[in-house]
PDB file of C-alpha atoms in Angstrom:
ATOM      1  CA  UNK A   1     -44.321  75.373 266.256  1.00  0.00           C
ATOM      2  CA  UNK A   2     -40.912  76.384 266.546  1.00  0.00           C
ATOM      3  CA  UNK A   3     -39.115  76.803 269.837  1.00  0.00           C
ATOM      4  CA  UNK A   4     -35.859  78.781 269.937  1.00  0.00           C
ATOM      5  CA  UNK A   5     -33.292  79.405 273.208  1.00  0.00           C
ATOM      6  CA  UNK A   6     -30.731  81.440 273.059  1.00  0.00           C
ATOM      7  CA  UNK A   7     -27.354  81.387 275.301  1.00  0.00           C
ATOM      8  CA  UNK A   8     -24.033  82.767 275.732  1.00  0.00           C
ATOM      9  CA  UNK A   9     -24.993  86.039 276.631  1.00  0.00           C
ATOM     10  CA  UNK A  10     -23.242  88.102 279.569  1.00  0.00           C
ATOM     11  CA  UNK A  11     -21.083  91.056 280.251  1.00  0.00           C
ATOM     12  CA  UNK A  12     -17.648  91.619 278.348  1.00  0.00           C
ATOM     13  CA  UNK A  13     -14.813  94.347 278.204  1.00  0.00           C
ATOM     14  CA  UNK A  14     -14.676  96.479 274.969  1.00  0.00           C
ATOM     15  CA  UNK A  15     -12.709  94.231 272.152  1.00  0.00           C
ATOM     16  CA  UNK A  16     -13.757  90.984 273.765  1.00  0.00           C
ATOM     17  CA  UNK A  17     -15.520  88.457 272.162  1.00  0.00           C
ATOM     18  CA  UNK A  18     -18.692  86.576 272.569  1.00  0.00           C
ATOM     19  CA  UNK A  19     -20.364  83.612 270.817  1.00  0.00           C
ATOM     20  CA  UNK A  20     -23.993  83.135 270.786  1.00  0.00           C
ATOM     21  CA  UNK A  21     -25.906  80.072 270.372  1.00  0.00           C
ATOM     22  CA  UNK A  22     -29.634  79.562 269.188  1.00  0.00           C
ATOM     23  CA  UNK A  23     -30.576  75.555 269.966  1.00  0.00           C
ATOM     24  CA  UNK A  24     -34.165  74.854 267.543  1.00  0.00           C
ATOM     25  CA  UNK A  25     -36.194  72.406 268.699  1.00  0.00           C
ATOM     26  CA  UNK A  26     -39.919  71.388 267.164  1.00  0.00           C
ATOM     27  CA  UNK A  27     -41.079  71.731 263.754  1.00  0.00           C
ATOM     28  CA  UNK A  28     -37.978  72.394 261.976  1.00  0.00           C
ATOM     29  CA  UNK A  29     -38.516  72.265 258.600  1.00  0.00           C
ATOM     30  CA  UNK A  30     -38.537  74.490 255.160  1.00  0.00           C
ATOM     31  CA  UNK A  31     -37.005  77.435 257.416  1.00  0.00           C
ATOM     32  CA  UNK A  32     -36.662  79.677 254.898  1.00  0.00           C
ATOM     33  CA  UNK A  33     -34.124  82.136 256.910  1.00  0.00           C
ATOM     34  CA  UNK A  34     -32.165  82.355 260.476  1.00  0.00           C
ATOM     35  CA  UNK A  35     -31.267  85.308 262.261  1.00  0.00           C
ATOM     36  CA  UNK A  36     -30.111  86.954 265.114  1.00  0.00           C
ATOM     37  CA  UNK A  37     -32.115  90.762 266.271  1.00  0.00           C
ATOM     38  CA  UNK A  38     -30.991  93.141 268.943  1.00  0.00           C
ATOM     39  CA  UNK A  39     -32.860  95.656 271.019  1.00  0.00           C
ATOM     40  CA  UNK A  40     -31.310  98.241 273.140  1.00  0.00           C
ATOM     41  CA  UNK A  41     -32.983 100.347 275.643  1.00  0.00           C
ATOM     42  CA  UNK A  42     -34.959 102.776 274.179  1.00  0.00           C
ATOM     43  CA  UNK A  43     -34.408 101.813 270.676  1.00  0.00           C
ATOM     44  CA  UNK A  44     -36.184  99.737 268.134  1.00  0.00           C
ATOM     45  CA  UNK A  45     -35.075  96.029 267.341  1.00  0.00           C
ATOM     46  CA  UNK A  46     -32.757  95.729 264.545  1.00  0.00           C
ATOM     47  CA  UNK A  47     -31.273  92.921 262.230  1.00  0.00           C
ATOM     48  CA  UNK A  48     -28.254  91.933 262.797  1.00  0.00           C
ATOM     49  CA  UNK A  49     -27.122  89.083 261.056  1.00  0.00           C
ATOM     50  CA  UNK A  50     -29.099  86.535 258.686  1.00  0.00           C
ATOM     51  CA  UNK A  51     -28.744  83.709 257.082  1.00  0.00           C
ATOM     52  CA  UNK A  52     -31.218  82.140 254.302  1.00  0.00           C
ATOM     53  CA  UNK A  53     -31.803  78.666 253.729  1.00  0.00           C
ATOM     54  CA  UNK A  54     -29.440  78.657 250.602  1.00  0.00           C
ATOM     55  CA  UNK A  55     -26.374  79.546 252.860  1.00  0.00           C
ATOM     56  CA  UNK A  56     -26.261  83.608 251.910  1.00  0.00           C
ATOM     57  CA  UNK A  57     -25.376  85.998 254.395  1.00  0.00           C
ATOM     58  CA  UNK A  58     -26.622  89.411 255.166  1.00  0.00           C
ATOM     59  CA  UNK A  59     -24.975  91.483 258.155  1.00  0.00           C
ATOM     60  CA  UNK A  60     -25.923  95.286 259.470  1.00  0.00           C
ATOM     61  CA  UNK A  61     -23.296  97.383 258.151  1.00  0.00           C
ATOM     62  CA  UNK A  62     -22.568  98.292 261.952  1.00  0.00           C
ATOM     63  CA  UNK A  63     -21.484  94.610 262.282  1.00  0.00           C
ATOM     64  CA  UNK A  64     -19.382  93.741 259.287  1.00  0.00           C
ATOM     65  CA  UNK A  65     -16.224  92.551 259.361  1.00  0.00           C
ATOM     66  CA  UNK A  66     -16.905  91.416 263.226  1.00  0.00           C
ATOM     67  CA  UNK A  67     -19.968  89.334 263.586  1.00  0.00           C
ATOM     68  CA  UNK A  68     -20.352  85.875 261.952  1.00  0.00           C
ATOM     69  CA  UNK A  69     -23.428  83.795 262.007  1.00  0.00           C
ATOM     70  CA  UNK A  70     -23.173  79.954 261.487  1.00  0.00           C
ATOM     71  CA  UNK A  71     -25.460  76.574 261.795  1.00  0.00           C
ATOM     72  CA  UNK A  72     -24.579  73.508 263.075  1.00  0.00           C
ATOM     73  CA  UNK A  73     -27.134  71.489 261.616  1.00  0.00           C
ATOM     74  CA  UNK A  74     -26.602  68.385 263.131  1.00  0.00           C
ATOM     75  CA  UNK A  75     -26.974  69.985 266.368  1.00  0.00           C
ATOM     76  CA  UNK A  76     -30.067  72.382 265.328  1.00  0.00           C
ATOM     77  CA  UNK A  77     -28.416  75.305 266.487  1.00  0.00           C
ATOM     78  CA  UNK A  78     -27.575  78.867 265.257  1.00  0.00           C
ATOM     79  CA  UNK A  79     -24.647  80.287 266.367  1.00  0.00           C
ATOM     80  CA  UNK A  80     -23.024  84.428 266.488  1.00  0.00           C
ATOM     81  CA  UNK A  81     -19.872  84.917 266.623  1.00  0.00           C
ATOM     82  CA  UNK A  82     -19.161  88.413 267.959  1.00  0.00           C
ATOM     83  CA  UNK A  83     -15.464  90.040 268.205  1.00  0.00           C
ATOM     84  CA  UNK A  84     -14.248  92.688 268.740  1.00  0.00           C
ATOM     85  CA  UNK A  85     -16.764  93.886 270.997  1.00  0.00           C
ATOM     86  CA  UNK A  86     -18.010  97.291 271.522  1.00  0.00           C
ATOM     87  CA  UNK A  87     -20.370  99.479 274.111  1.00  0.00           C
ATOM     88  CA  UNK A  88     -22.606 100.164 271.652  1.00  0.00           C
ATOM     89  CA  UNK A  89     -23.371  96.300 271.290  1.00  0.00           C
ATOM     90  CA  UNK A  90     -25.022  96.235 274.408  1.00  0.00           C
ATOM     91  CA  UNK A  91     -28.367  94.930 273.783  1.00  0.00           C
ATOM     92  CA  UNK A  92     -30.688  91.920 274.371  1.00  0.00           C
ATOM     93  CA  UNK A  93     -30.038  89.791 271.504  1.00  0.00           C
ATOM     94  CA  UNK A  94     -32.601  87.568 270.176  1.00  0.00           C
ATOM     95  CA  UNK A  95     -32.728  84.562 267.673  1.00  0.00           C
ATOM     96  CA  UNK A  96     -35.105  84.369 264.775  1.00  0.00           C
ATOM     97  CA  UNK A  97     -36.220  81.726 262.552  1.00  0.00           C
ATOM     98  CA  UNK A  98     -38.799  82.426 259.378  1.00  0.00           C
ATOM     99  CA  UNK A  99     -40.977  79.589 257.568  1.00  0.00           C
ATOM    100  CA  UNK A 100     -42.962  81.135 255.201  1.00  0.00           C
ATOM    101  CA  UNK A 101     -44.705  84.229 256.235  1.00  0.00           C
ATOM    102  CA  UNK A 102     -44.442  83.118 259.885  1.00  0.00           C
ATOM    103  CA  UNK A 103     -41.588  84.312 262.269  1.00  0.00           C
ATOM    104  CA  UNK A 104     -40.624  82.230 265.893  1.00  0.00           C
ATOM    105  CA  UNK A 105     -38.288  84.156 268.192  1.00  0.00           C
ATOM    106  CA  UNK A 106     -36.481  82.995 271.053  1.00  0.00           C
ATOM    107  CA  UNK A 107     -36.633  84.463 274.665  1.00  0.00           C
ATOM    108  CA  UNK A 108     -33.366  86.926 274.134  1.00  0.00           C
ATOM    109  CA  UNK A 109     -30.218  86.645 275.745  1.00  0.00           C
ATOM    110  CA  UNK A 110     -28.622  90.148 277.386  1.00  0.00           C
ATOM    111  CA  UNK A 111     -25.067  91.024 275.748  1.00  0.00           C
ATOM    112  CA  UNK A 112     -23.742  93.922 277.739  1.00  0.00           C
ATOM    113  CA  UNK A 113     -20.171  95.510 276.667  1.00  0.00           C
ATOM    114  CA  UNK A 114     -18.391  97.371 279.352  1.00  0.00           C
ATOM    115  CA  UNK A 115     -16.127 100.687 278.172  1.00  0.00           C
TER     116      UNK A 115
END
């Protein structure tokens, strides 16, 4: 098993910034891919950023060019680096990691961008 928590949520002005961190703990090994999900109310969860084992990137077009996600693998951890924040952020943001065909998701952390 995998166990994932997620931190650094909270509430932030429109343009702020935000970094989220992801700590792994368990049986991490051959993760094949790491990312970060968000679900706002009433909609369905969507990807947000990824990143595969072999250090390639994949972002939602929505978050290009403002999001960056990053590992600290000494330290197990996962992190998102949001700027340039916006209302339409708001979500509960949630960590992901993949092994295989099997997916382990954290608890989700609330983001919540004020206009």
């Amino acid at each position: 098993q995998v166990q994932l928590v997620e931190s650094g949520g909270g509430l932030v002005q429109a343009g702020g910034s935000l970094r989220l961190s992801c700590a792994a703990s368990g049986r991490i090994f051959s993760i094949n891919a790491m990312g970060w999900y968000r679900q706002a109310p009433g909609k369905q969860r969507e990807l947000v950023a990824v990143l595969t084992s072999g250090d390639s990137t994949n972002y939602a077009d929505s978050v290009k060019g403002r999001f960056t996600i990053s590992r600290d693998n000494a330290k197990n951890t996962v992190y998102l680096q949001m700027n340039s924040l916006k209302p339409e952020d708001t979500a509960v943001y949630y960590c992901n990691f993949v092994r295989g065909n099997v997916g382990y998701w954290g608890q989700g952390t609330q983001v919540t961008v004020s206009s």
